[in-house]
Tab-separated table of C-alpha atoms and ligand atoms in Angstrom:
chain	number	residue	atom	x	y	z
A	257	UNK	CA	35.299	13.941	-50.989
A	258	UNK	CA	35.945	17.155	-53.066
A	259	UNK	CA	36.925	19.555	-50.464
A	260	UNK	CA	35.099	22.903	-50.672
A	261	UNK	CA	34.929	24.312	-47.191
A	262	UNK	CA	36.608	23.981	-43.662
A	263	UNK	CA	34.783	24.634	-40.616
A	264	UNK	CA	37.289	25.674	-37.892
A	265	UNK	CA	36.908	25.589	-34.291
A	266	UNK	CA	38.805	28.467	-32.508
A	267	UNK	CA	39.988	27.709	-29.131
A	268	UNK	CA	42.546	24.902	-29.178
A	269	UNK	CA	42.706	24.894	-33.138
A	270	UNK	CA	43.504	28.333	-34.275
A	271	UNK	CA	44.682	29.857	-30.839
A	272	UNK	CA	46.110	28.468	-27.606
A	273	UNK	CA	43.192	29.828	-25.531
A	274	UNK	CA	41.893	26.391	-24.463
A	275	UNK	CA	44.318	26.561	-21.699
A	276	UNK	CA	43.111	30.184	-20.839
A	277	UNK	CA	39.426	28.730	-20.474
A	278	UNK	CA	40.601	26.080	-18.257
A	279	UNK	CA	42.644	28.488	-16.145
A	280	UNK	CA	39.617	30.866	-15.878
A	281	UNK	CA	37.495	27.847	-14.659
A	282	UNK	CA	40.056	26.892	-12.187
A	283	UNK	CA	39.951	30.453	-10.775
A	284	UNK	CA	36.204	30.522	-10.435
A	285	UNK	CA	36.259	26.695	-9.101
A	286	UNK	CA	38.715	27.771	-6.341
A	287	UNK	CA	36.674	30.756	-5.257
A	288	UNK	CA	33.633	28.467	-5.003
A	289	UNK	CA	35.448	25.448	-3.431
A	290	UNK	CA	34.892	23.377	-6.299
A	291	UNK	CA	37.342	21.045	-7.954
A	292	UNK	CA	38.244	20.391	-11.460
A	293	UNK	CA	40.241	17.280	-11.962
A	294	UNK	CA	42.016	15.593	-14.830
A	295	UNK	CA	39.055	13.761	-15.875
A	296	UNK	CA	36.799	16.687	-15.831
A	297	UNK	CA	39.105	19.079	-17.790
A	298	UNK	CA	38.952	17.968	-21.281
A	299	UNK	CA	35.191	17.529	-20.846
A	300	UNK	CA	34.805	21.228	-20.479
A	301	UNK	CA	36.537	21.916	-23.829
A	302	UNK	CA	34.173	22.925	-26.512
A	303	UNK	CA	31.086	23.175	-24.740
A	304	UNK	CA	29.241	26.417	-23.962
A	305	UNK	CA	29.990	28.454	-21.033
A	306	UNK	CA	26.853	27.590	-19.217
A	307	UNK	CA	27.142	23.714	-19.976
A	308	UNK	CA	30.695	23.845	-18.718
A	309	UNK	CA	29.855	25.243	-15.516
A	310	UNK	CA	26.866	22.779	-15.043
A	311	UNK	CA	29.450	20.017	-15.817
A	312	UNK	CA	31.660	21.391	-13.020
A	313	UNK	CA	28.546	21.580	-10.629
A	314	UNK	CA	27.515	17.789	-11.551
A	315	UNK	CA	31.204	16.579	-10.973
A	316	UNK	CA	31.167	18.137	-7.473
A	317	UNK	CA	27.929	16.798	-6.553
A	318	UNK	CA	26.547	20.441	-6.319
A	319	UNK	CA	23.952	20.612	-8.994
A	320	UNK	CA	21.492	22.464	-6.840
A	321	UNK	CA	23.800	24.539	-4.795
A	322	UNK	CA	23.200	27.765	-6.708
A	323	UNK	CA	20.118	29.483	-8.034
A	324	UNK	CA	19.944	30.330	-11.868
A	325	UNK	CA	20.721	33.954	-10.967
A	326	UNK	CA	23.933	32.861	-9.058
A	327	UNK	CA	24.912	30.457	-11.907
A	328	UNK	CA	24.520	33.425	-14.397
A	329	UNK	CA	26.780	35.847	-12.380
A	330	UNK	CA	29.365	33.036	-11.768
A	331	UNK	CA	29.383	32.497	-15.453
A	332	UNK	CA	29.935	36.156	-15.944
A	333	UNK	CA	32.581	36.388	-13.526
A	334	UNK	CA	34.450	33.495	-15.345
A	335	UNK	CA	34.016	35.480	-18.495
A	336	UNK	CA	35.466	38.587	-16.984
A	337	UNK	CA	38.418	36.628	-15.835
A	338	UNK	CA	38.866	35.000	-19.063
A	339	UNK	CA	38.745	38.348	-20.780
A	340	UNK	CA	41.376	39.653	-18.607
A	341	UNK	CA	43.695	36.800	-19.639
A	342	UNK	CA	43.229	37.359	-23.336
A	343	UNK	CA	43.252	41.213	-23.209
A	344	UNK	CA	46.792	41.196	-24.638
A	345	UNK	CA	46.431	38.427	-27.329
A	346	UNK	CA	48.694	38.869	-30.282
A	347	UNK	CA	49.817	36.682	-33.293
A	348	UNK	CA	52.127	34.862	-30.963
A	349	UNK	CA	49.040	33.238	-29.653
A	350	UNK	CA	48.111	31.669	-33.124
A	351	UNK	CA	49.054	27.778	-32.999
A	352	UNK	CA	51.833	26.352	-35.226
A	353	UNK	CA	51.113	26.128	-39.038
A	354	UNK	CA	47.847	28.008	-38.807
A	355	UNK	CA	48.823	31.018	-40.787
A	356	UNK	CA	50.374	28.847	-43.559
A	357	UNK	CA	47.375	26.555	-43.646
A	358	UNK	CA	44.891	29.533	-44.158
A	359	UNK	CA	47.021	31.152	-46.823
A	360	UNK	CA	47.034	27.719	-48.591
A	361	UNK	CA	43.220	27.222	-48.245
A	362	UNK	CA	42.683	30.755	-49.447
A	363	UNK	CA	44.857	30.152	-52.537
A	364	UNK	CA	42.879	27.039	-53.249
A	365	UNK	CA	39.628	28.902	-52.857
A	366	UNK	CA	38.370	26.773	-50.182
A	367	UNK	CA	35.621	28.536	-47.950
A	368	UNK	CA	36.099	28.950	-44.499
A	369	UNK	CA	34.022	29.512	-41.361
A	370	UNK	CA	34.645	29.747	-37.591
A	371	UNK	CA	32.470	27.265	-35.862
A	372	UNK	CA	33.351	28.109	-32.098
A	373	UNK	CA	31.229	27.994	-29.237
A	374	UNK	CA	32.816	31.179	-27.730
A	375	UNK	CA	30.918	34.550	-27.576
A	376	UNK	CA	34.366	35.940	-27.593
A	377	UNK	CA	35.541	34.622	-30.989
A	378	UNK	CA	35.035	37.707	-33.116
A	379	UNK	CA	37.075	39.902	-30.625
A	380	UNK	CA	39.822	37.232	-30.206
A	381	UNK	CA	40.199	36.804	-34.078
A	382	UNK	CA	40.519	40.472	-34.424
A	383	UNK	CA	43.295	40.643	-31.700
A	384	UNK	CA	45.236	38.063	-33.609
A	385	UNK	CA	44.579	39.612	-36.971
A	386	UNK	CA	43.174	36.659	-38.666
A	387	UNK	CA	39.419	37.801	-39.260
A	388	UNK	CA	39.923	38.457	-42.978
A	389	UNK	CA	40.471	34.809	-43.809
A	390	UNK	CA	37.020	33.728	-42.884
A	391	UNK	CA	33.786	34.021	-45.030
A	392	UNK	CA	31.540	33.593	-41.900
A	393	UNK	CA	31.685	33.309	-38.151
A	394	UNK	CA	28.704	31.394	-36.655
A	395	UNK	CA	26.886	33.439	-33.841
A	396	UNK	CA	26.665	30.967	-30.886
A	397	UNK	CA	23.620	33.014	-29.716
A	398	UNK	CA	21.796	31.475	-32.665
A	399	UNK	CA	22.200	27.933	-31.587
A	400	UNK	CA	19.340	25.789	-30.466
A	401	UNK	CA	21.906	23.352	-28.784
A	402	UNK	CA	25.612	23.511	-28.418
A	403	UNK	CA	28.303	20.844	-29.131
A	404	UNK	CA	27.995	17.883	-29.244
A	405	UNK	CA	24.774	18.800	-31.152
A	406	UNK	CA	25.648	19.234	-34.949
A	407	UNK	CA	23.789	22.677	-35.141
A	408	UNK	CA	26.797	24.813	-35.223
A	409	UNK	CA	28.538	22.989	-38.084
A	410	UNK	CA	25.249	22.641	-40.072
A	411	UNK	CA	24.908	26.368	-39.718
A	412	UNK	CA	28.655	26.951	-40.678
A	413	UNK	CA	28.323	24.859	-43.899
A	414	UNK	CA	25.013	26.338	-44.738
A	415	UNK	CA	26.470	30.029	-44.292
A	416	UNK	CA	29.213	29.009	-46.979
A	417	UNK	CA	26.599	27.734	-49.414
A	418	UNK	CA	27.907	24.086	-48.898
A	419	UNK	CA	26.627	20.617	-47.927
A	420	UNK	CA	28.263	19.251	-44.743
A	421	UNK	CA	29.634	16.447	-46.905
A	422	UNK	CA	31.593	18.807	-49.035
A	423	UNK	CA	33.320	20.194	-45.682
A	424	UNK	CA	35.825	19.050	-43.091
A	425	UNK	CA	35.536	20.226	-39.421
A	426	UNK	CA	38.729	20.640	-37.177
A	427	UNK	CA	38.355	20.284	-33.556
A	428	UNK	CA	40.419	19.890	-30.458
A	429	UNK	CA	37.358	18.632	-28.243
A	430	UNK	CA	35.579	15.264	-28.233
A	431	UNK	CA	32.179	17.253	-28.010
A	432	UNK	CA	33.319	19.000	-31.270
A	433	UNK	CA	34.279	15.861	-33.071
A	434	UNK	CA	30.973	14.216	-32.137
A	435	UNK	CA	29.143	17.367	-33.508
A	436	UNK	CA	31.015	17.233	-36.754
A	437	UNK	CA	30.413	13.497	-37.299
A	438	UNK	CA	26.675	13.918	-36.495
A	439	UNK	CA	26.597	16.931	-39.027
A	440	UNK	CA	27.881	14.571	-41.785
A	441	UNK	CA	31.225	16.372	-42.374
A	442	UNK	CA	34.686	14.796	-42.215
A	443	UNK	CA	35.993	15.253	-38.662
A	444	UNK	CA	39.651	16.126	-38.090
A	445	UNK	CA	40.916	16.069	-34.409
A	446	UNK	CA	44.030	17.846	-32.997
A	447	UNK	CA	45.474	16.485	-30.012
A	448	UNK	CA	45.560	13.159	-28.296
A	449	UNK	CA	44.580	10.028	-30.412
A	450	UNK	CA	43.078	8.248	-27.590
A	451	UNK	CA	40.823	11.077	-26.176
A	452	UNK	CA	39.712	12.118	-30.090
A	453	UNK	CA	39.423	8.545	-31.257
A	454	UNK	CA	35.916	9.228	-32.780
A	455	UNK	CA	37.546	11.702	-35.286
A	456	UNK	CA	38.102	10.257	-38.855
A	457	UNK	CA	41.700	11.710	-38.717
A	458	UNK	CA	43.752	12.756	-35.660
A	459	UNK	CA	46.756	14.855	-36.032
A	460	UNK	CA	49.032	15.572	-32.916
A	461	UNK	CA	49.486	19.298	-33.487
A	462	UNK	CA	48.018	22.032	-35.918
A	463	UNK	CA	51.669	21.934	-37.356
A	464	UNK	CA	50.531	18.785	-39.208
A	465	UNK	CA	47.788	20.465	-40.984
A	466	UNK	CA	48.063	20.428	-44.736
A	467	UNK	CA	45.639	20.373	-47.592
A	468	UNK	CA	47.422	17.330	-49.118
A	469	UNK	CA	45.832	15.206	-46.496
A	470	UNK	CA	42.203	15.950	-47.904
A	471	UNK	CA	42.654	15.909	-51.685
B	530	B16	P1	33.080	31.664	-24.012
B	530	B16	P2	35.657	26.509	-28.951
B	530	B16	C1	34.754	27.142	-26.696
B	530	B16	O1	35.450	27.567	-27.766
B	530	B16	C2	35.776	26.697	-25.437
B	530	B16	O2	36.536	25.472	-25.995
B	530	B16	C3	34.998	26.347	-24.335
B	530	B16	O3	36.035	25.941	-23.249
B	530	B16	C4	34.250	27.498	-23.884
B	530	B16	O4	33.586	27.188	-22.574
B	530	B16	C5	33.365	27.955	-25.011
B	530	B16	O5	33.976	28.151	-26.209
B	530	B16	C6	32.523	29.136	-24.599
B	530	B16	O6	33.316	30.314	-24.763
B	530	B16	O7	32.807	31.569	-22.669
B	530	B16	O8	34.155	32.483	-24.528
B	530	B16	O9	31.583	32.159	-24.776
B	530	B16	O10	36.535	25.392	-28.605
B	530	B16	O11	34.406	26.064	-29.600
B	530	B16	O12	36.276	27.552	-30.057
B	531	MG	MG1	38.209	24.084	-29.064
């Protein structure tokens, strides 16, 4: 494959915010007497806010406990808490090796897009000063279906003017790896080899990212 584009997940790939999402879900779950155990926690990664809350409800056998209006309000509450956690984000929240990797990609004229499910992505990227590296940020509001559906990665490649097969996707969540594979891009997982075994390549941390792996 001649690599022409990279489709980056944000939370857990560029920033350490995956833990902040989980913290905000834990906070909401506690207030509703719901539990999030070690099996459920990784399943919440990468999926949209509403889908994550539905997973929490299903896991607690509480699918019908709240009305649609209440669900929307509780998701807003989670987002308010999450936003309070990321209010003071700085460059210190960028994961190891990411600035060097972005500089190297830019030098080699590789196009880059953000393919994050998060509505907070543009603001977060601004806070950490990385917006200028990216040619496009896919707007999650335009998605028909969230990860693991390939939609977000297909839109990312298209916005870069590339075929999905000319891109790699980098993800920390299984839902994201499945979406990349379904889009027809080369999937790179960041994290646990066992959890992300469906990825074409798994790296333990972002510090291991290097263009030499893909050329
Ligand atoms: P928000 P990513 C995802 O971001 C997170 O992994 C996931 O935990 C979160 O539910 C989702 O964004 C939506 O985020 O509530 O901020 O709109 O991993 O796709 O960058
Ligand atoms: Mg992620």
